[in-house]
mmCIF file of C-alpha atoms in Angstrom:
data_model
loop_
_atom_site.group_PDB
_atom_site.id
_atom_site.type_symbol
_atom_site.label_atom_id
_atom_site.label_comp_id
_atom_site.label_asym_id
_atom_site.label_seq_id
_atom_site.Cartn_x
_atom_site.Cartn_y
_atom_site.Cartn_z
ATOM 1 C CA MET C 1 13.606 -46.554 -8.510
ATOM 2 C CA GLU C 2 11.812 -47.116 -11.795
ATOM 3 C CA ASN C 3 8.146 -46.162 -12.065
ATOM 4 C CA ARG C 4 8.138 -44.311 -8.760
ATOM 5 C CA LYS C 5 4.709 -43.051 -7.840
ATOM 6 C CA SER C 6 4.151 -39.312 -7.703
ATOM 7 C CA ALA C 7 3.323 -37.479 -4.491
ATOM 8 C CA LYS C 8 -0.290 -37.138 -5.652
ATOM 9 C CA GLU C 9 -0.572 -40.887 -6.247
ATOM 10 C CA LEU C 10 0.943 -41.585 -2.833
ATOM 11 C CA ARG C 11 -1.525 -39.182 -1.247
ATOM 12 C CA VAL C 12 -4.337 -41.371 -2.609
ATOM 13 C CA ILE C 13 -2.727 -44.414 -0.987
ATOM 14 C CA ALA C 14 -2.248 -42.579 2.323
ATOM 15 C CA GLU C 15 -5.857 -41.409 2.537
ATOM 16 C CA GLY C 16 -6.978 -44.923 1.628
ATOM 17 C CA ILE C 17 -4.914 -46.388 4.469
ATOM 18 C CA ARG C 18 -6.249 -43.802 6.913
ATOM 19 C CA LEU C 19 -9.853 -44.491 5.893
ATOM 20 C CA VAL C 20 -9.529 -48.280 6.134
ATOM 21 C CA THR C 21 -7.765 -47.996 9.508
ATOM 22 C CA LEU C 22 -10.648 -45.910 10.859
ATOM 23 C CA GLN C 23 -13.186 -48.393 9.500
ATOM 24 C CA GLU C 24 -11.184 -51.199 11.097
ATOM 25 C CA LEU C 25 -11.368 -49.516 14.514
ATOM 26 C CA GLU C 26 -14.854 -47.999 14.419
ATOM 27 C CA GLY C 27 -16.709 -51.037 15.739
ATOM 28 C CA PHE C 28 -14.660 -51.219 18.939
ATOM 29 C CA GLY C 29 -15.253 -47.780 20.435
ATOM 30 C CA SER C 30 -11.558 -47.621 21.356
ATOM 31 C CA GLY C 31 -8.135 -48.524 20.015
ATOM 32 C CA HIS C 32 -4.566 -47.513 19.217
ATOM 33 C CA ILE C 33 -5.631 -44.683 16.950
ATOM 34 C CA GLY C 34 -2.955 -42.082 17.790
ATOM 35 C CA GLY C 35 0.195 -43.952 16.828
ATOM 36 C CA SER C 36 -1.525 -45.606 13.874
ATOM 37 C CA MET C 37 -2.473 -42.304 12.270
ATOM 38 C CA SER C 38 0.982 -40.754 12.651
ATOM 39 C CA ILE C 39 2.711 -43.358 10.439
ATOM 40 C CA VAL C 40 0.132 -43.583 7.627
ATOM 41 C CA GLU C 41 2.160 -41.500 5.162
ATOM 42 C CA THR C 42 5.297 -43.539 5.798
ATOM 43 C CA LEU C 43 3.422 -46.787 5.168
ATOM 44 C CA ALA C 44 1.999 -45.282 1.970
ATOM 45 C CA VAL C 45 5.488 -44.508 0.668
ATOM 46 C CA LEU C 46 6.893 -47.920 1.590
ATOM 47 C CA TYR C 47 4.038 -50.067 0.309
ATOM 48 C CA GLY C 48 3.375 -47.667 -2.560
ATOM 49 C CA GLY C 49 6.507 -48.993 -4.235
ATOM 50 C CA GLU C 50 9.660 -48.417 -2.203
ATOM 51 C CA LEU C 51 9.502 -51.673 -0.232
ATOM 52 C CA ARG C 52 10.056 -54.687 -2.472
ATOM 53 C CA CYS C 53 7.482 -57.375 -1.723
ATOM 54 C CA ASP C 54 5.160 -59.916 -3.299
ATOM 55 C CA PRO C 55 1.654 -60.101 -1.762
ATOM 56 C CA GLY C 56 1.145 -63.452 -3.474
ATOM 57 C CA ASN C 57 4.274 -64.835 -1.818
ATOM 58 C CA PRO C 58 4.678 -63.088 1.567
ATOM 59 C CA LYS C 59 7.711 -65.223 2.506
ATOM 60 C CA TRP C 60 9.604 -64.459 -0.722
ATOM 61 C CA GLU C 61 13.256 -64.701 0.282
ATOM 62 C CA GLU C 62 14.442 -61.664 -1.716
ATOM 63 C CA ARG C 63 11.822 -59.281 -0.317
ATOM 64 C CA ASP C 64 12.576 -56.160 1.679
ATOM 65 C CA ARG C 65 11.360 -56.371 5.270
ATOM 66 C CA LEU C 66 9.633 -53.996 7.665
ATOM 67 C CA VAL C 67 9.975 -54.246 11.429
ATOM 68 C CA LEU C 68 7.213 -52.148 13.000
ATOM 69 C CA SER C 69 8.831 -51.952 16.424
ATOM 70 C CA LYS C 70 5.991 -49.759 17.729
ATOM 71 C CA GLY C 71 3.732 -52.766 17.326
ATOM 72 C CA HIS C 72 0.702 -51.013 18.826
ATOM 73 C CA ALA C 73 0.334 -49.278 15.433
ATOM 74 C CA GLY C 74 -0.624 -52.653 13.980
ATOM 75 C CA PRO C 75 -4.077 -51.447 12.817
ATOM 76 C CA ALA C 76 -2.443 -49.088 10.292
ATOM 77 C CA LEU C 77 -0.115 -51.823 9.036
ATOM 78 C CA TYR C 78 -3.002 -54.286 8.746
ATOM 79 C CA ALA C 79 -5.001 -51.779 6.704
ATOM 80 C CA THR C 80 -1.976 -51.243 4.460
ATOM 81 C CA LEU C 81 -1.378 -54.952 3.933
ATOM 82 C CA SER C 82 -5.024 -55.570 3.066
ATOM 83 C CA LEU C 83 -5.011 -52.754 0.509
ATOM 84 C CA ARG C 84 -1.756 -54.109 -0.937
ATOM 85 C CA GLY C 85 -3.370 -57.519 -1.406
ATOM 86 C CA PHE C 86 -1.707 -59.644 1.285
ATOM 87 C CA PHE C 87 -5.107 -60.741 2.582
ATOM 88 C CA PRO C 88 -8.791 -59.914 1.950
ATOM 89 C CA LYS C 89 -10.171 -56.730 3.454
ATOM 90 C CA GLU C 90 -12.811 -58.839 5.225
ATOM 91 C CA MET C 91 -10.079 -60.209 7.491
ATOM 92 C CA LEU C 92 -9.789 -56.771 9.130
ATOM 93 C CA SER C 93 -12.865 -57.680 11.174
ATOM 94 C CA GLU C 94 -10.623 -60.109 13.086
ATOM 95 C CA LEU C 95 -8.725 -57.277 14.791
ATOM 96 C CA ASN C 96 -8.248 -58.104 18.489
ATOM 97 C CA GLN C 97 -10.440 -61.203 18.178
ATOM 98 C CA GLY C 98 -9.395 -64.388 19.953
ATOM 99 C CA GLY C 99 -8.208 -66.949 17.439
ATOM 100 C CA GLY C 100 -8.065 -64.299 14.690
ATOM 101 C CA HIS C 101 -5.197 -63.308 12.416
ATOM 102 C CA LEU C 102 -4.866 -59.687 13.560
ATOM 103 C CA PRO C 103 -3.772 -59.371 17.195
ATOM 104 C CA SER C 104 -3.530 -56.022 18.956
ATOM 105 C CA HIS C 105 0.240 -55.981 18.341
ATOM 106 C CA CYS C 106 1.950 -57.405 15.259
ATOM 107 C CA ASP C 107 2.627 -61.151 15.126
ATOM 108 C CA ARG C 108 4.610 -62.647 12.238
ATOM 109 C CA ASN C 109 3.090 -66.085 12.865
ATOM 110 C CA LYS C 110 -0.493 -64.893 12.436
ATOM 111 C CA THR C 111 -0.619 -62.156 9.802
ATOM 112 C CA PRO C 112 0.487 -62.534 6.156
ATOM 113 C CA GLY C 113 2.965 -59.766 5.342
ATOM 114 C CA VAL C 114 4.105 -59.094 8.920
ATOM 115 C CA ASP C 115 7.857 -59.729 9.097
ATOM 116 C CA MET C 116 8.461 -59.482 12.852
ATOM 117 C CA THR C 117 6.480 -59.961 16.048
ATOM 118 C CA THR C 118 6.684 -56.686 17.982
ATOM 119 C CA GLY C 119 5.156 -54.663 20.783
ATOM 120 C CA SER C 120 7.776 -55.054 23.485
ATOM 121 C CA LEU C 121 9.220 -51.598 22.938
ATOM 122 C CA GLY C 122 12.923 -51.266 22.284
ATOM 123 C CA GLN C 123 13.393 -54.751 20.900
ATOM 124 C CA GLY C 124 12.454 -54.108 17.276
ATOM 125 C CA ILE C 125 15.710 -52.329 16.496
ATOM 126 C CA SER C 126 17.703 -55.404 17.547
ATOM 127 C CA ALA C 127 15.557 -57.641 15.339
ATOM 128 C CA ALA C 128 15.952 -55.278 12.376
ATOM 129 C CA ILE C 129 19.719 -55.128 12.876
ATOM 130 C CA GLY C 130 19.906 -58.926 12.939
ATOM 131 C CA ILE C 131 17.940 -59.172 9.688
ATOM 132 C CA ALA C 132 20.091 -56.511 7.997
ATOM 133 C CA LEU C 133 23.323 -58.121 9.157
ATOM 134 C CA GLY C 134 22.149 -61.549 8.005
ATOM 135 C CA ASN C 135 21.199 -60.196 4.582
ATOM 136 C CA ARG C 136 24.630 -58.641 4.176
ATOM 137 C CA MET C 137 26.353 -61.886 5.169
ATOM 138 C CA ASN C 138 24.204 -63.718 2.601
ATOM 139 C CA LYS C 139 25.096 -61.109 -0.046
ATOM 140 C CA SER C 140 21.415 -60.187 -0.441
ATOM 141 C CA ASP C 141 20.481 -56.727 -1.706
ATOM 142 C CA SER C 142 17.304 -56.692 0.416
ATOM 143 C CA ILE C 143 16.681 -53.611 2.545
ATOM 144 C CA THR C 144 15.419 -53.774 6.120
ATOM 145 C CA TYR C 145 13.078 -50.967 7.171
ATOM 146 C CA LEU C 146 12.388 -50.160 10.813
ATOM 147 C CA ILE C 147 9.813 -47.883 12.467
ATOM 148 C CA ILE C 148 10.318 -46.955 16.119
ATOM 149 C CA GLY C 149 8.470 -44.511 18.365
ATOM 150 C CA ASP C 150 9.936 -41.461 20.053
ATOM 151 C CA GLY C 151 8.687 -42.647 23.449
ATOM 152 C CA GLU C 152 10.279 -45.990 22.644
ATOM 153 C CA CYS C 153 13.624 -44.188 22.557
ATOM 154 C CA ASN C 154 13.459 -44.120 26.374
ATOM 155 C CA GLU C 155 14.533 -47.757 26.138
ATOM 156 C CA GLY C 156 18.270 -48.330 26.501
ATOM 157 C CA GLN C 157 18.174 -51.167 23.979
ATOM 158 C CA VAL C 158 17.460 -48.613 21.241
ATOM 159 C CA TRP C 159 20.806 -46.930 21.853
ATOM 160 C CA GLU C 160 22.739 -50.174 22.156
ATOM 161 C CA GLY C 161 21.310 -51.088 18.766
ATOM 162 C CA ALA C 162 22.110 -47.658 17.350
ATOM 163 C CA MET C 163 25.739 -48.071 18.399
ATOM 164 C CA PHE C 164 25.997 -51.605 16.960
ATOM 165 C CA ALA C 165 24.377 -50.728 13.602
ATOM 166 C CA ALA C 166 26.701 -47.769 13.084
ATOM 167 C CA ALA C 167 29.791 -49.761 14.092
ATOM 168 C CA HIS C 168 28.890 -52.408 11.514
ATOM 169 C CA LYS C 169 28.057 -49.792 8.842
ATOM 170 C CA LEU C 170 24.666 -51.350 8.056
ATOM 171 C CA SER C 171 23.707 -49.191 5.085
ATOM 172 C CA ASN C 172 21.011 -51.752 4.207
ATOM 173 C CA LEU C 173 19.070 -50.631 7.305
ATOM 174 C CA ILE C 174 16.710 -47.665 6.857
ATOM 175 C CA ALA C 175 14.923 -46.618 10.044
ATOM 176 C CA PHE C 176 12.211 -44.097 10.853
ATOM 177 C CA VAL C 177 11.513 -42.592 14.241
ATOM 178 C CA ASP C 178 7.923 -41.390 14.633
ATOM 179 C CA TRP C 179 8.551 -38.103 16.431
ATOM 180 C CA ASN C 180 4.927 -37.384 17.387
ATOM 181 C CA LYS C 181 5.935 -35.978 20.816
ATOM 182 C CA GLN C 182 3.521 -38.187 22.771
ATOM 183 C CA GLN C 183 3.678 -41.568 24.445
ATOM 184 C CA LEU C 184 1.387 -43.794 26.478
ATOM 185 C CA ASP C 185 1.138 -41.633 29.591
ATOM 186 C CA GLY C 186 1.767 -38.115 28.342
ATOM 187 C CA PHE C 187 4.021 -35.876 26.290
ATOM 188 C CA THR C 188 7.580 -37.119 25.770
ATOM 189 C CA LYS C 189 9.112 -33.859 26.998
ATOM 190 C CA ASP C 190 7.375 -34.347 30.354
ATOM 191 C CA ILE C 191 7.987 -38.091 30.782
ATOM 192 C CA LEU C 192 11.662 -38.490 29.875
ATOM 193 C CA ASP C 193 12.876 -35.914 27.390
ATOM 194 C CA VAL C 194 15.339 -37.480 24.937
ATOM 195 C CA GLY C 195 16.224 -34.133 23.375
ATOM 196 C CA ASP C 196 17.032 -33.742 19.692
ATOM 197 C CA LEU C 197 16.695 -37.218 18.195
ATOM 198 C CA ALA C 198 18.325 -36.206 14.914
ATOM 199 C CA ASP C 199 21.442 -34.986 16.715
ATOM 200 C CA LYS C 200 21.545 -38.086 18.898
ATOM 201 C CA PHE C 201 21.442 -40.587 16.042
ATOM 202 C CA ARG C 202 23.917 -38.467 14.099
ATOM 203 C CA ALA C 203 26.282 -38.595 17.080
ATOM 204 C CA PHE C 204 25.997 -42.389 17.050
ATOM 205 C CA GLY C 205 27.197 -42.400 13.427
ATOM 206 C CA TRP C 206 23.952 -42.671 11.491
ATOM 207 C CA PHE C 207 23.085 -40.856 8.262
ATOM 208 C CA VAL C 208 20.194 -38.691 9.484
ATOM 209 C CA GLN C 209 17.449 -36.764 7.691
ATOM 210 C CA LYS C 210 14.546 -34.902 9.265
ATOM 211 C CA VAL C 211 11.308 -34.444 7.305
ATOM 212 C CA ASP C 212 7.643 -33.571 7.649
ATOM 213 C CA GLY C 213 6.210 -36.995 8.438
ATOM 214 C CA HIS C 214 2.901 -36.168 6.761
ATOM 215 C CA ASP C 215 4.471 -35.041 3.464
ATOM 216 C CA VAL C 216 4.649 -38.119 1.240
ATOM 217 C CA GLY C 217 6.906 -36.349 -1.249
ATOM 218 C CA ALA C 218 9.436 -35.455 1.443
ATOM 219 C CA ILE C 219 9.416 -39.007 2.810
ATOM 220 C CA LEU C 220 9.852 -40.431 -0.693
ATOM 221 C CA ASP C 221 12.887 -38.215 -1.343
ATOM 222 C CA ALA C 222 14.386 -39.111 2.041
ATOM 223 C CA VAL C 223 14.068 -42.835 1.338
ATOM 224 C CA ALA C 224 15.730 -42.345 -2.056
ATOM 225 C CA ALA C 225 18.631 -40.484 -0.416
ATOM 226 C CA ALA C 226 18.959 -43.183 2.238
ATOM 227 C CA LYS C 227 19.184 -45.877 -0.432
ATOM 228 C CA GLU C 228 22.014 -43.989 -2.122
ATOM 229 C CA HIS C 229 24.014 -43.444 1.070
ATOM 230 C CA GLU C 230 26.799 -45.927 1.776
ATOM 231 C CA GLY C 231 28.755 -46.767 4.901
ATOM 232 C CA ALA C 232 26.173 -46.090 7.610
ATOM 233 C CA PRO C 233 22.624 -46.982 8.650
ATOM 234 C CA SER C 234 19.996 -44.336 7.897
ATOM 235 C CA MET C 235 17.564 -42.676 10.280
ATOM 236 C CA ILE C 236 14.680 -40.568 8.990
ATOM 237 C CA VAL C 237 13.175 -38.474 11.774
ATOM 238 C CA LEU C 238 9.475 -38.016 11.005
ATOM 239 C CA ASP C 239 8.027 -34.808 12.434
ATOM 240 C CA THR C 240 4.450 -35.985 12.979
ATOM 241 C CA ILE C 241 1.264 -35.353 14.936
ATOM 242 C CA LYS C 242 -0.127 -38.256 16.925
ATOM 243 C CA GLY C 243 -3.653 -38.979 15.691
ATOM 244 C CA TYR C 244 -3.091 -36.892 12.538
ATOM 245 C CA GLY C 245 -6.121 -36.335 10.318
ATOM 246 C CA THR C 246 -8.664 -37.285 12.989
ATOM 247 C CA PHE C 247 -10.333 -36.125 16.210
ATOM 248 C CA ALA C 248 -7.378 -37.705 18.059
ATOM 249 C CA ALA C 249 -4.809 -35.279 16.640
ATOM 250 C CA GLY C 250 -2.577 -33.963 19.409
ATOM 251 C CA VAL C 251 -5.056 -34.506 22.243
ATOM 252 C CA GLU C 252 -3.929 -35.953 25.559
ATOM 253 C CA GLY C 253 -4.457 -39.649 26.151
ATOM 254 C CA ASN C 254 -4.601 -40.550 22.460
ATOM 255 C CA HIS C 255 -2.242 -43.541 22.656
ATOM 256 C CA HIS C 256 -5.116 -45.970 23.208
ATOM 257 C CA MET C 257 -8.327 -43.990 23.489
ATOM 258 C CA SER C 258 -12.087 -44.302 23.538
ATOM 259 C CA PHE C 259 -14.236 -42.458 21.015
ATOM 260 C CA THR C 260 -17.915 -41.927 20.338
ATOM 261 C CA LYS C 261 -19.824 -43.121 17.300
ATOM 262 C CA ASP C 262 -20.338 -39.499 16.235
ATOM 263 C CA GLN C 263 -16.607 -38.806 16.424
ATOM 264 C CA MET C 264 -15.781 -41.831 14.320
ATOM 265 C CA ASP C 265 -18.580 -41.221 11.800
ATOM 266 C CA GLU C 266 -17.321 -37.671 11.274
ATOM 267 C CA ALA C 267 -13.706 -38.849 10.923
ATOM 268 C CA VAL C 268 -14.687 -41.495 8.366
ATOM 269 C CA LYS C 269 -16.739 -38.980 6.397
ATOM 270 C CA LYS C 270 -13.974 -36.359 6.295
ATOM 271 C CA THR C 271 -11.322 -38.907 5.363
ATOM 272 C CA ALA C 272 -13.506 -40.309 2.573
ATOM 273 C CA GLU C 273 -13.868 -36.761 1.222
ATOM 274 C CA LYS C 274 -10.097 -36.260 1.359
ATOM 275 C CA LEU C 275 -9.636 -39.539 -0.482
ATOM 276 C CA GLU C 276 -11.920 -38.394 -3.296
ATOM 277 C CA GLU C 277 -10.077 -35.062 -3.499
ATOM 278 C CA ALA C 278 -6.769 -36.907 -3.687
ATOM 279 C CA ARG C 279 -8.096 -39.182 -6.426
ATOM 280 C CA ALA C 280 -9.293 -36.207 -8.447
ATOM 281 C CA ALA C 281 -5.906 -34.493 -8.117
ATOM 282 C CA ALA C 282 -4.073 -37.673 -9.152
ATOM 283 C CA ALA C 283 -6.414 -38.167 -12.131
ATOM 284 C CA ALA C 284 -5.856 -34.572 -13.262
ATOM 285 C CA GLU C 285 -2.099 -35.073 -12.979
ATOM 286 C CA GLU C 286 -2.284 -38.257 -15.048
ATOM 287 C CA ALA C 287 -4.442 -36.555 -17.705
ATOM 288 C CA ALA C 288 -1.941 -33.692 -17.929
ATOM 289 C CA ARG C 289 0.926 -36.178 -18.216
ATOM 290 C CA ARG C 290 -0.796 -38.038 -21.051
ATOM 291 C CA ALA C 291 -1.596 -34.791 -22.868
ATOM 292 C CA ALA C 292 2.010 -33.625 -22.558
ATOM 293 C CA ALA C 293 3.278 -36.983 -23.841
ATOM 294 C CA ALA C 294 0.887 -36.834 -26.816
ATOM 295 C CA ALA C 295 1.975 -33.275 -27.634
ATOM 296 C CA GLU C 296 5.639 -34.261 -27.441
ATOM 297 C CA GLU C 297 5.025 -37.193 -29.776
ATOM 298 C CA ALA C 298 3.219 -34.915 -32.246
ATOM 299 C CA VAL C 299 6.139 -32.464 -32.259
ATOM 300 C CA LYS C 300 8.596 -35.311 -32.894
ATOM 301 C CA LYS C 301 6.555 -36.598 -35.819
ATOM 302 C CA ALA C 302 6.262 -33.125 -37.322
ATOM 303 C CA ALA C 303 10.044 -32.730 -37.189
ATOM 304 C CA GLU C 304 10.729 -36.014 -38.971
ATOM 305 C CA PRO C 305 11.562 -35.802 -42.736
ATOM 306 C CA PRO C 306 8.829 -37.185 -44.985
ATOM 307 C CA GLU C 307 9.260 -40.781 -46.029
ATOM 308 C CA GLU C 308 10.617 -41.282 -49.565
ATOM 309 C CA GLN C 309 8.036 -42.776 -51.901
ATOM 310 C CA PRO C 310 9.208 -45.551 -54.285
ATOM 311 C CA PRO C 311 9.275 -44.450 -57.956
ATOM 312 C CA GLU C 312 6.122 -45.242 -59.896
ATOM 313 C CA LYS C 313 6.371 -48.197 -62.302
ATOM 314 C CA GLN C 314 6.414 -46.990 -65.922
ATOM 315 C CA GLU C 315 3.779 -48.711 -68.095
ATOM 316 C CA GLU C 316 4.884 -49.984 -71.514
ATOM 317 C CA PRO C 317 3.221 -48.359 -74.552
ATOM 318 C CA ALA C 318 0.106 -50.236 -75.608
ATOM 319 C CA GLU C 319 1.314 -50.740 -79.253
ATOM 320 C CA LYS C 320 4.583 -52.375 -78.130
ATOM 321 C CA ALA C 321 2.725 -54.630 -75.756
ATOM 322 C CA GLU C 322 0.408 -55.737 -78.597
ATOM 323 C CA GLU C 323 3.393 -56.491 -80.870
ATOM 324 C CA ASP C 324 5.023 -58.593 -78.174
ATOM 325 C CA GLU C 325 1.863 -60.544 -77.603
ATOM 326 C CA ALA C 326 0.768 -61.010 -81.305
ATOM 327 C CA PRO C 327 0.897 -64.687 -82.458
ATOM 328 C CA ALA C 328 3.079 -65.565 -85.473
ATOM 329 C CA GLU C 329 1.182 -65.710 -88.788
ATOM 330 C CA GLU C 330 0.707 -69.009 -90.545
ATOM 331 C CA GLY C 331 3.734 -69.956 -92.612
ATOM 332 C CA GLU C 332 6.191 -67.876 -90.609
ATOM 333 C CA ASP C 333 8.956 -69.561 -88.720
ATOM 334 C CA ASN C 334 8.121 -69.409 -85.071
ATOM 335 C CA VAL C 335 11.583 -69.334 -83.612
#
């Protein structure tokens, strides 16, 4: 797409989302930190420019849509939407508050920018398929994005949906599976091992890519390839770490976990430092880009032929000018 952000610019967005998500959770002493942290980079790529939306008009009919089927990762999506301008950052204090706009799991009727109510695992894929199919019937070029969890793939509805989407060749559906290897009550391999998810979706007829889910550049390239692919829905398998970038990374019981003030303070501090490092790297990249553009322009100008100057106007001799201007003497015919 035009004006795609660079990986360094997307890294700034990702660290910003991670920091705001931590700040959103820090006052509670517990929360869905694991699954929120593992999808931060994907949200950065989507809301950094790949997902077409209008924060000033969240219900814009021609927008792309995201179904966050693993609705417990709502805190990360809320942080993203606030940074994107869908609602003021102050609203993040309403997380999990009765009567607030940010429930524990996503609710399309309460939060500006949320396209589907989710949290009942396995059902998001059906909703996303319905949206994608409806858009195709309406001849809309909107794309439907879907994020599901690897533990969620224990649900049979996921595979019914996978079969349906492939049979109907829904190439306007781009899905991600957050392969963080953990679910609510343990590691996926110990609960109900689903095996190689890439091979499974490929066998169902999907166009499948597998990438490092914390590499924004790799995710960006995968989304671009998915948009180009015709004749099948796309699945991007994100190899991630649950709780990535924080004290919750890879530890047991990190689906919804308690944390101490010291743990959270340290996580916020480290993430803020990473954000500043990312900003510095992006600024250096932009400065180098501007310098290169200026140098290229200078070379072009130097290679251009000099502009032709118009010939100088020749002045008439002073004597002739005086003769032309002299008045006729008295007695002469002034013809």
